[in-house]
XYZ file of C-alpha atoms in Angstrom:
676
model
C 0.000 0.000 0.000
C 2.841 2.388 0.784
C 4.359 1.734 -2.633
C 1.040 2.418 -4.352
C 0.580 5.570 -2.300
C 4.067 6.793 -3.193
C 3.463 6.090 -6.870
C 0.074 7.821 -6.851
C 1.490 10.913 -5.164
C 4.607 11.154 -7.323
C 5.002 14.630 -8.863
C 4.915 13.380 -12.460
C 1.721 11.382 -11.772
C 0.074 14.433 -10.216
C 1.079 16.611 -13.162
C -0.257 14.035 -15.617
C -3.538 13.811 -13.675
C -3.943 17.578 -13.768
C -3.200 17.629 -17.491
C -5.858 14.937 -18.077
C -8.344 16.925 -15.995
C -7.790 19.988 -18.176
C -7.531 18.116 -21.506
C -11.119 18.782 -22.601
C -10.875 22.466 -21.701
C -7.496 22.858 -23.433
C -8.805 21.100 -26.547
C -11.932 23.269 -26.587
C -9.973 26.477 -26.142
C -7.442 25.602 -28.851
C -10.174 24.604 -31.334
C -12.083 27.826 -30.729
C -8.899 29.874 -31.159
C -8.052 28.116 -34.460
C -11.596 28.595 -35.772
C -12.694 31.820 -34.143
C -15.535 32.390 -36.626
C -16.939 29.012 -35.685
C -16.637 29.917 -31.998
C -18.589 33.121 -32.593
C -21.263 31.184 -34.493
C -21.484 28.721 -31.597
C -22.107 31.548 -29.128
C -24.878 32.897 -31.368
C -26.436 29.452 -31.595
C -26.691 29.391 -27.803
C -28.307 32.838 -27.808
C -25.347 34.576 -26.170
C -24.802 38.198 -27.173
C -22.573 39.972 -27.958
C -21.064 36.809 -29.418
C -17.556 38.078 -30.300
C -16.398 39.162 -26.816
C -18.109 36.151 -25.202
C -16.260 33.795 -27.559
C -12.957 35.543 -26.805
C -13.642 35.402 -23.067
C -14.475 31.685 -23.306
C -11.164 30.953 -25.043
C -9.228 32.988 -22.478
C -11.016 31.272 -19.605
C -10.508 27.715 -20.882
C -6.822 28.186 -21.696
C -5.941 30.527 -18.836
C -7.668 28.556 -16.083
C -6.172 25.296 -17.380
C -2.715 26.877 -17.295
C -3.237 27.929 -13.680
C -4.260 24.399 -12.677
C -1.379 22.637 -14.417
C 1.259 25.145 -13.283
C 0.029 25.241 -9.686
C 0.081 29.054 -9.649
C -3.249 30.115 -8.074
C -4.515 26.612 -8.846
C -7.615 27.165 -6.738
C -8.605 30.197 -8.842
C -8.235 28.282 -12.111
C -10.134 25.281 -10.767
C -13.019 27.383 -9.480
C -13.195 29.299 -12.761
C -13.520 26.028 -14.689
C -16.083 24.793 -12.161
C -18.270 27.855 -12.791
C -17.767 27.474 -16.549
C -18.819 23.813 -16.332
C -22.043 24.689 -14.502
C -22.914 27.192 -17.224
C -22.073 24.702 -19.975
C -24.141 21.946 -18.378
C -27.292 24.055 -18.364
C -26.748 26.203 -21.422
C -24.739 24.329 -24.024
C -25.363 20.635 -23.413
C -27.596 18.797 -25.912
C -29.229 16.926 -23.027
C -31.710 19.779 -22.514
C -32.607 20.167 -26.189
C -33.080 16.439 -26.814
C -36.617 14.973 -26.732
C -37.462 13.004 -23.600
C -37.188 9.671 -25.426
C -33.676 10.479 -26.713
C -32.220 11.841 -23.489
C -30.780 8.486 -22.404
C -28.240 8.629 -25.247
C -27.062 12.108 -24.239
C -27.233 11.574 -20.478
C -23.675 10.235 -20.267
C -22.209 13.385 -21.813
C -24.373 15.521 -19.541
C -23.191 13.819 -16.371
C -19.599 14.045 -17.543
C -19.992 17.786 -16.972
C -20.777 17.132 -13.334
C -17.798 14.806 -12.995
C -15.589 17.624 -14.288
C -17.299 20.016 -11.879
C -16.528 17.736 -8.920
C -12.934 17.291 -10.058
C -12.430 21.044 -10.424
C -13.911 21.758 -7.011
C -11.680 19.063 -5.515
C -8.628 20.550 -7.218
C -9.440 24.005 -5.872
C -8.898 22.901 -2.292
C -6.203 20.245 -2.514
C -2.519 20.884 -1.986
C -1.646 17.367 -3.237
C -0.208 16.435 0.146
C -1.270 13.883 2.736
C -3.892 15.043 5.187
C -4.219 14.038 8.799
C -7.520 12.802 10.237
C -6.953 14.232 13.701
C -8.732 17.505 14.305
C -6.581 19.303 16.834
C -4.091 17.075 18.532
C -2.042 16.163 15.478
C -0.022 18.551 13.380
C -0.895 18.227 9.738
C 1.465 18.486 6.817
C -0.693 20.815 4.792
C 0.457 24.388 4.869
C -0.791 27.672 3.583
C -4.239 29.138 3.204
C -5.917 25.754 2.646
C -4.432 24.049 5.721
C -7.749 23.972 7.675
C -9.265 21.783 4.932
C -7.005 18.984 6.207
C -9.193 18.885 9.339
C -12.153 16.610 8.474
C -14.822 18.360 10.532
C -13.912 21.784 9.157
C -13.697 20.476 5.591
C -17.123 18.802 5.790
C -18.854 21.812 7.333
C -17.083 24.192 4.944
C -18.161 22.171 1.895
C -21.721 21.894 3.214
C -21.805 25.636 3.815
C -20.649 26.343 0.265
C -23.422 24.097 -1.078
C -25.967 25.763 1.191
C -24.884 29.228 0.102
C -25.058 28.226 -3.568
C -28.651 27.142 -2.973
C -29.421 30.378 -1.126
C -28.051 32.511 -3.952
C -30.124 30.495 -6.441
C -33.241 31.172 -4.357
C -32.415 34.884 -4.072
C -31.983 35.216 -7.836
C -35.251 33.401 -8.485
C -37.163 35.558 -5.988
C -35.687 38.844 -7.233
C -36.477 37.982 -10.844
C -39.968 36.675 -10.098
C -40.852 40.035 -8.542
C -39.965 41.782 -11.810
C -42.384 39.430 -13.603
C -45.162 39.858 -11.050
C -44.858 43.640 -10.633
C -43.384 46.560 -12.559
C -42.988 48.728 -9.447
C -39.384 49.564 -8.423
C -40.606 49.739 -4.836
C -41.811 46.132 -4.985
C -38.444 45.005 -6.356
C -36.553 46.899 -3.648
C -38.856 45.410 -0.980
C -37.303 41.985 -1.601
C -33.890 43.355 -0.607
C -35.454 45.066 2.401
C -37.305 41.910 3.473
C -34.074 39.902 3.284
C -31.965 42.314 5.326
C -34.392 43.961 7.769
C -34.632 40.876 10.065
C -30.877 40.971 10.597
C -31.202 44.601 11.654
C -33.975 43.701 14.114
C -32.630 40.395 15.452
C -28.854 40.707 15.232
C -28.191 41.273 18.935
C -30.599 38.541 20.160
C -28.996 36.205 17.614
C -25.543 37.039 18.946
C -26.701 36.370 22.504
C -28.264 33.039 21.524
C -25.052 32.002 19.774
C -23.190 32.485 23.072
C -25.617 30.754 25.450
C -27.164 27.861 23.422
C -25.729 24.668 21.970
C -24.581 26.047 18.632
C -24.874 22.764 16.734
C -28.507 22.153 17.680
C -29.331 25.805 17.170
C -27.911 25.732 13.631
C -29.823 22.545 12.794
C -33.078 24.194 13.853
C -32.353 27.283 11.764
C -31.519 25.158 8.699
C -34.843 23.333 9.065
C -36.624 26.711 9.130
C -34.817 27.898 5.992
C -35.536 24.618 4.220
C -39.228 25.013 5.057
C -39.218 28.517 3.543
C -37.721 27.277 0.281
C -40.075 24.287 0.281
C -43.058 26.617 0.562
C -41.734 28.737 -2.308
C -41.302 25.543 -4.348
C -44.945 24.534 -3.828
C -46.248 28.030 -4.625
C -44.131 28.300 -7.771
C -45.094 24.813 -8.943
C -48.810 25.543 -8.479
C -48.586 29.019 -10.073
C -49.919 30.691 -6.915
C -46.813 32.742 -6.134
C -47.512 36.456 -5.563
C -45.442 39.477 -4.590
C -46.961 39.362 -1.112
C -45.957 35.712 -0.636
C -42.458 36.437 -1.945
C -41.900 39.359 0.409
C -43.342 37.511 3.420
C -41.340 34.325 2.847
C -38.192 36.311 2.091
C -38.697 38.052 5.430
C -38.985 34.688 7.221
C -35.862 33.532 5.405
C -34.162 36.726 6.563
C -35.062 35.802 10.144
C -33.292 32.480 9.654
C -30.260 34.211 8.161
C -30.211 36.667 11.073
C -30.203 33.837 13.610
C -27.597 31.858 11.688
C -24.990 34.537 10.886
C -23.301 35.150 14.263
C -23.408 31.448 15.128
C -21.615 30.323 11.945
C -18.865 32.845 12.648
C -18.623 31.761 16.281
C -18.096 28.031 15.639
C -14.943 28.466 13.526
C -12.573 28.647 16.556
C -14.066 25.347 17.752
C -13.127 23.555 14.525
C -9.476 24.504 13.988
C -6.355 25.103 16.081
C -5.699 28.723 16.963
C -2.668 28.776 14.650
C -4.962 28.148 11.666
C -7.821 30.434 12.677
C -6.946 33.240 10.240
C -6.753 30.767 7.361
C -10.109 29.293 8.384
C -11.750 32.734 8.447
C -10.271 33.490 5.022
C -11.585 30.173 3.682
C -15.056 31.040 4.953
C -14.940 34.307 2.998
C -13.646 32.425 -0.032
C -16.484 29.904 0.275
C -19.086 32.665 0.260
C -17.571 34.153 -2.869
C -17.376 30.746 -4.559
C -21.097 30.420 -3.895
C -21.641 33.979 -5.116
C -19.831 33.133 -8.360
C -21.705 29.856 -8.995
C -25.105 30.259 -7.323
C -26.526 33.291 -9.144
C -25.367 32.072 -12.557
C -26.782 28.588 -11.965
C -29.986 30.071 -10.538
C -30.453 32.349 -13.520
C -29.922 29.505 -15.979
C -32.320 27.245 -14.071
C -34.868 30.039 -13.961
C -34.601 30.623 -17.699
C -34.721 26.909 -18.582
C -37.111 25.369 -16.046
C -38.693 28.159 -14.014
C -38.426 29.279 -10.402
C -39.549 25.923 -8.987
C -36.293 24.264 -10.081
C -34.181 26.874 -8.270
C -36.277 26.572 -5.110
C -36.120 22.776 -5.268
C -32.329 22.688 -5.462
C -32.178 25.142 -2.569
C -34.215 22.714 -0.450
C -31.780 19.950 -1.412
C -28.802 22.093 -0.371
C -30.225 22.447 3.149
C -30.413 18.660 3.399
C -26.632 18.511 2.916
C -26.041 21.200 5.544
C -28.307 19.505 8.101
C -26.620 16.145 7.460
C -23.181 17.710 8.023
C -24.305 19.328 11.280
C -25.793 16.046 12.526
C -22.515 14.297 11.636
C -20.500 16.854 13.642
C -20.034 15.542 17.174
C -19.570 18.779 19.065
C -18.256 18.383 22.635
C -20.815 19.424 25.207
C -19.960 22.625 27.038
C -19.481 22.249 30.769
C -22.160 23.877 32.863
C -20.924 26.743 35.037
C -22.560 28.895 37.652
C -21.104 31.889 35.788
C -22.786 31.041 32.480
C -24.706 34.072 31.262
C -28.475 34.113 30.910
C -30.168 35.667 27.897
C -31.188 39.051 29.268
C -27.989 39.513 31.261
C -25.888 38.655 28.216
C -28.027 40.987 26.106
C -27.450 43.877 28.502
C -23.719 43.147 28.691
C -23.428 43.219 24.911
C -25.317 46.505 24.633
C -23.212 48.052 27.418
C -20.025 47.060 25.652
C -21.204 48.493 22.340
C -22.242 51.780 23.956
C -18.875 52.199 25.694
C -16.542 51.080 22.882
C -15.402 54.113 20.892
C -13.472 51.898 18.483
C -16.615 49.944 17.622
C -18.528 53.211 17.182
C -16.128 54.295 14.436
C -16.429 50.968 12.605
C -20.225 51.066 12.785
C -20.357 54.662 11.532
C -18.056 53.988 8.577
C -19.969 50.817 7.683
C -23.351 52.560 7.889
C -22.460 55.416 5.534
C -20.834 53.101 2.984
C -23.587 50.483 2.813
C -26.405 53.043 2.918
C -25.284 54.509 -0.411
C -23.773 51.350 -1.934
C -27.103 49.538 -1.434
C -28.475 51.456 -4.433
C -26.804 49.167 -6.949
C -28.039 45.990 -5.211
C -31.598 47.217 -4.777
C -31.969 48.240 -8.424
C -29.808 45.638 -10.183
C -32.727 43.357 -11.262
C -34.423 46.335 -12.928
C -31.146 47.511 -14.459
C -30.625 44.060 -15.989
C -34.193 43.772 -17.273
C -35.166 47.311 -18.320
C -31.960 49.202 -19.025
C -29.891 46.337 -20.446
C -32.700 44.204 -21.933
C -31.414 41.072 -20.231
C -33.081 37.795 -19.349
C -33.080 35.884 -16.076
C -30.005 34.020 -17.274
C -28.190 37.286 -17.950
C -29.105 38.565 -14.472
C -27.635 35.400 -12.985
C -24.452 35.885 -15.024
C -24.183 39.450 -13.692
C -24.396 38.246 -10.099
C -21.964 35.450 -10.851
C -19.539 38.047 -12.195
C -19.816 39.904 -8.880
C -18.754 36.720 -7.109
C -15.869 36.194 -9.509
C -14.750 39.773 -8.935
C -14.923 39.209 -5.191
C -12.659 36.170 -5.534
C -10.230 38.304 -7.522
C -10.410 40.941 -4.805
C -9.653 38.348 -2.137
C -6.524 37.366 -4.094
C -5.386 40.984 -4.516
C -6.236 42.083 -0.971
C -2.928 41.002 0.680
C -0.962 43.042 -1.870
C -3.262 46.045 -1.510
C -2.882 45.939 2.274
C 0.851 46.472 1.854
C 0.187 49.723 -0.032
C -2.955 51.061 1.673
C -4.166 51.238 5.259
C -7.723 50.312 6.228
C -9.034 53.822 5.556
C -7.431 53.813 2.114
C -8.977 50.446 1.271
C -12.485 51.615 2.213
C -12.026 54.818 0.201
C -10.820 52.809 -2.806
C -13.835 50.493 -2.490
C -16.157 53.510 -2.371
C -14.663 55.031 -5.523
C -14.866 51.693 -7.377
C -18.509 51.134 -6.390
C -19.483 54.699 -7.279
C -17.742 54.454 -10.661
C -19.642 51.267 -11.508
C -22.977 52.892 -10.635
C -22.108 55.948 -12.720
C -21.271 53.870 -15.813
C -24.446 51.787 -15.418
C -26.511 54.965 -15.812
C -25.454 54.995 -19.489
C -27.024 51.544 -20.168
C -23.777 49.980 -21.459
C -23.665 46.855 -23.673
C -24.286 43.606 -21.859
C -20.677 42.434 -22.109
C -19.491 45.695 -20.547
C -22.125 45.392 -17.814
C -20.757 41.942 -16.918
C -17.232 43.395 -16.813
C -18.516 46.161 -14.539
C -19.938 43.531 -12.199
C -16.469 41.996 -11.924
C -15.155 45.394 -10.855
C -18.093 45.854 -8.463
C -17.325 42.503 -6.820
C -13.722 43.560 -6.322
C -14.728 46.833 -4.673
C -17.423 45.166 -2.581
C -15.087 42.553 -1.101
C -12.506 45.246 -0.288
C -15.038 47.170 1.809
C -16.739 44.132 3.321
C -13.537 42.335 4.331
C -11.824 45.466 5.627
C -14.722 46.672 7.773
C -15.504 43.180 9.056
C -11.842 42.572 9.855
C -11.543 45.798 11.832
C -14.742 44.952 13.732
C -13.326 41.563 14.718
C -9.976 43.094 15.669
C -11.475 45.562 18.170
C -13.702 42.965 19.881
C -12.435 40.716 22.706
C -13.374 37.053 22.676
C -15.991 37.216 25.435
C -18.225 39.628 23.504
C -17.167 38.969 19.916
C -20.391 37.198 18.938
C -22.557 40.017 20.267
C -20.284 42.714 18.856
C -20.312 41.142 15.405
C -24.084 40.817 15.677
C -24.313 44.577 16.238
C -22.043 45.118 13.237
C -24.306 42.863 11.146
C -27.314 44.782 12.433
C -25.845 48.061 11.189
C -24.772 46.489 7.888
C -28.151 44.947 7.149
C -30.048 47.920 8.543
C -28.205 50.239 6.176
C -28.826 47.825 3.290
C -32.527 47.461 4.153
C -33.276 51.143 4.675
C -31.100 52.130 1.746
C -32.779 49.629 -0.571
C -36.234 50.857 0.370
C -35.208 54.485 -0.051
C -33.523 53.940 -3.418
C -36.556 52.010 -4.630
C -38.859 54.892 -3.720
C -36.549 57.421 -5.390
C -36.329 55.278 -8.542
C -40.115 55.135 -8.713
C -40.220 58.939 -8.844
C -37.044 59.858 -10.740
C -36.127 56.778 -12.783
C -33.252 54.304 -12.619
C -30.398 56.331 -14.219
C -30.936 59.410 -12.044
C -31.202 57.288 -8.894
C -27.969 55.430 -9.638
C -26.210 58.725 -10.322
C -27.429 60.185 -7.022
C -26.167 57.087 -5.226
C -22.765 57.295 -6.927
C -22.237 60.988 -6.173
C -23.492 60.575 -2.611
C -21.178 57.629 -1.965
C -18.110 59.580 -3.082
C -19.054 62.644 -1.033
C -19.761 60.809 2.237
C -16.627 58.697 1.796
C -14.476 61.812 1.499
C -16.175 63.458 4.489
C -15.969 60.442 6.810
C -12.475 59.492 5.648
C -11.268 61.946 8.302
C -12.701 59.708 11.026
C -9.951 57.120 11.067
C -10.697 53.445 11.586
C -8.966 51.871 14.615
C -5.779 49.955 13.938
C -6.920 46.910 15.911
C -3.471 46.511 17.451
C -4.617 46.555 21.099
C -3.913 43.349 23.030
C -7.374 42.047 23.961
C -6.221 38.848 25.652
C -7.359 38.573 29.309
C -4.830 40.102 31.683
C -6.029 38.133 34.737
C -4.320 40.701 36.964
C -7.254 41.420 39.255
C -6.894 39.538 42.565
C -9.759 37.409 43.799
C -11.979 39.233 46.325
C -11.451 38.302 49.965
C -14.833 37.327 51.424
C -15.924 37.102 55.031
C -18.464 34.473 53.950
C -19.739 32.996 50.652
C -21.776 35.230 48.367
C -24.612 33.929 46.200
C -24.014 34.618 42.524
C -27.398 36.283 42.084
C -26.723 38.883 44.815
C -26.600 42.427 43.598
C -26.170 45.135 42.648
C -22.504 45.265 43.622
C -20.584 48.477 44.292
C -16.813 48.462 43.867
C -14.795 51.308 45.368
C -11.101 51.994 44.748
C -9.415 54.531 47.001
C -6.484 56.538 45.579
C -4.125 59.135 47.055
C -3.497 61.845 44.465
C -1.300 64.946 44.794
C -3.071 68.229 44.127
C -0.897 69.084 41.146
C -1.607 65.662 39.562
C -5.380 65.742 39.974
C -6.169 67.127 36.506
C -3.932 64.594 34.724
C -5.343 61.795 36.910
C -8.935 62.679 36.006
C -8.039 62.749 32.321
C -6.516 59.273 32.589
C -9.577 58.058 34.506
C -11.848 58.949 31.583
C -10.233 56.115 29.631
C -10.649 53.839 32.655
C -14.339 54.793 32.791
C -14.872 53.502 29.247
C -13.060 50.289 30.168
C -15.206 49.729 33.290
C -18.412 50.208 31.297
C -17.220 47.950 28.464
C -16.453 45.156 30.905
C -19.771 45.239 32.781
C -20.334 48.379 34.894
C -23.642 50.140 34.356
C -22.692 53.240 36.394
C -19.344 54.865 37.194
C -18.047 57.920 38.998
C -15.119 59.517 40.803
C -15.245 61.770 43.898
C -12.915 63.518 46.345
C -13.238 63.450 50.141
C -14.452 66.875 51.387
C -12.391 66.790 54.565
C -9.275 65.153 53.161
C -8.050 66.628 49.849
C -6.216 64.151 47.656
C -8.278 61.197 48.890
C -10.112 60.205 45.706
C -12.681 57.428 45.392
C -13.512 55.679 42.116
C -16.751 53.704 42.221
C -18.752 51.640 39.766
C -21.853 49.452 39.928
C -22.298 45.949 38.516
C -25.684 44.236 38.389
C -24.734 41.029 40.268
C -21.891 39.246 42.036
C -21.653 36.760 39.158
C -21.318 39.625 36.686
C -18.483 41.096 38.750
C -16.693 37.736 38.758
C -17.071 37.651 34.970
C -15.608 41.152 34.938
C -12.383 39.726 36.384
C -11.984 37.554 33.288
C -12.959 40.278 30.824
C -10.243 42.797 31.669
C -7.757 42.712 28.795
C -4.061 43.514 28.712
C -4.907 46.749 26.908
C -7.341 47.578 29.740
C -4.585 46.839 32.253
C -2.381 49.393 30.483
C -5.112 52.031 30.845
C -5.445 51.251 34.541
C -1.659 51.426 34.963
C -1.590 54.860 33.291
C -4.009 56.177 35.937
C -2.366 54.260 38.777
C 0.984 55.999 38.297
C -0.520 59.142 39.862
C -1.299 57.245 43.079
C 0.963 58.153 46.003
C 1.891 56.085 49.000
C 3.716 52.858 49.765
C 0.583 50.717 49.425
C -1.622 49.976 46.443
C -5.073 51.575 46.247
C -7.544 49.960 48.610
C -10.467 48.127 46.964
C -13.844 47.659 48.699
C -16.795 45.527 47.567
C -20.325 46.287 48.785
C -23.508 44.286 48.190
C -26.955 45.860 48.196
C -28.957 44.851 51.251
C -32.138 45.161 49.182
C -30.989 42.133 47.212
C -29.840 40.153 50.274
C -29.874 36.418 49.584
C -31.171 33.856 52.034
C -28.194 31.667 51.146
C -25.390 34.032 52.153
C -24.554 37.065 54.209
C -23.810 40.555 52.968
C -20.348 39.518 51.847
C -18.539 42.814 52.428
C -14.905 42.377 51.432
C -11.712 44.375 51.707
C -8.417 43.781 49.880
């Protein structure tokens, strides 16, 4: 067996296998290049226009992507490009669909060969042609680089299932957006679909983040997937029976948005459970890549299905995709979390998350910059179905190709992002993304040819991923682990709220002023607000948010019940008169830290009869919350406290007192006054 394994993994065997995989694509590209007129005629036969640039692009894709696969340079990009091309060919160019039902058996083999190539290309996109290790965390694997987490079976299975699920979701979204344009000519109705999809995330983001922290994430995700599958199943039945209406579409899209709102923070939160910490960044990057793979394949496949078989086919495949996701989640044997008396309850965790968000200036900046960008950039997403149908004269298939091009552009942006980060800081990247998005909207106002519109969507995808990845990355960088799920939920709430409100507003404006004028207003507005808010710099995210664990444990006269509260903490300082102003300035930073970590009230006061004796006090809602506060203080917070502490005079450290409210006195413990 070892000899066979060595032979199968020999470099020349691998190269030959890759060459065989690409043989059909190389042969097709070469033949089209030698007989370009025939290639153009073939494009016209399939109803693709303009035929000349599409034929040239097909040749470049077949030969260029094959070269990437065989050479190993950005192999994943070449493999995914051929995978998307194969999906399009299977639905658009294969004779299986044109053949009468009685003759389909003879063409079925060629049809399913397309899907074999698709599977091979997808497999090639993730493999590094090295041995993988079955152990999840305890064994070091030999795979290196960005795809290393795929060597961990549980991550690989859930990642693949997520990609399939997202492909199905994009197919459903395309079908729903296009069906609205058939059922209603109102721009407001079209924009309502975007609003219905994103508004639930705005309304439910924080509760979803809390639930992701306090519930069993695996079971929670299974329940959400069942809900989403039921939504798509209902759409399937309505489409199949020709009873689908705009009202049903908006209502079911809203329910699907609820599922997406509940699912988003939880999917992001489980990644650290699946991979070692050393591979966490690669795993996060792979998740972004998976979304963009789905964005490149799903809309194009959905548009082609919609054009060939109707909306029911797209909804049906979406239902099937949820089956794969549910099966993967059932297969995942997640270790049960140990019960702890300090585990947060829903409302307490909700309040803690809101307190942190209110007190975090860094998060405020990220939320503000995200809100102004997505509010104006939402114009292109809200109006794109109408742009494709009315301004560009496209079909459902063309609309799917446009969305697929956005995904392809996003993949390109993900590849270029590391190089751009070396040249631009985070503020520069967001400004560049704003200019790119605004330029695309401005050109679309001129109703360009369809081939140029597809090229513009590639550029739009690049700009979109620059903004999305940069803002999301900064949000994650400024959030400590204990509140990351809730903080990201608030970020998602702002993102989807801006998209929902923006989509509704742009739809109303388009109904009054027309599509070109609305897109132009959005483009000009995006550039202006980006230049204005560029002065408000995004945080660097360099603060050390790891727990400092430098607070000593309270000394108790007797045990204190965890539900006792409120709790008052007093710290007594000795400050020289000449240092008082500088001390108070330093304490303002400490005040933000106390509130972020759990205090709901804070103050500082000086003794009237003893100048220089200064008391800092803050209130926490329960003894358990104060104990959690001990674990929340980060190393960056410790630095802020040290900056204020250097003004303290005297041989001893400041004295700390804990007081428990007698109104909340527990029958299980005494007042628990402590001094240390």
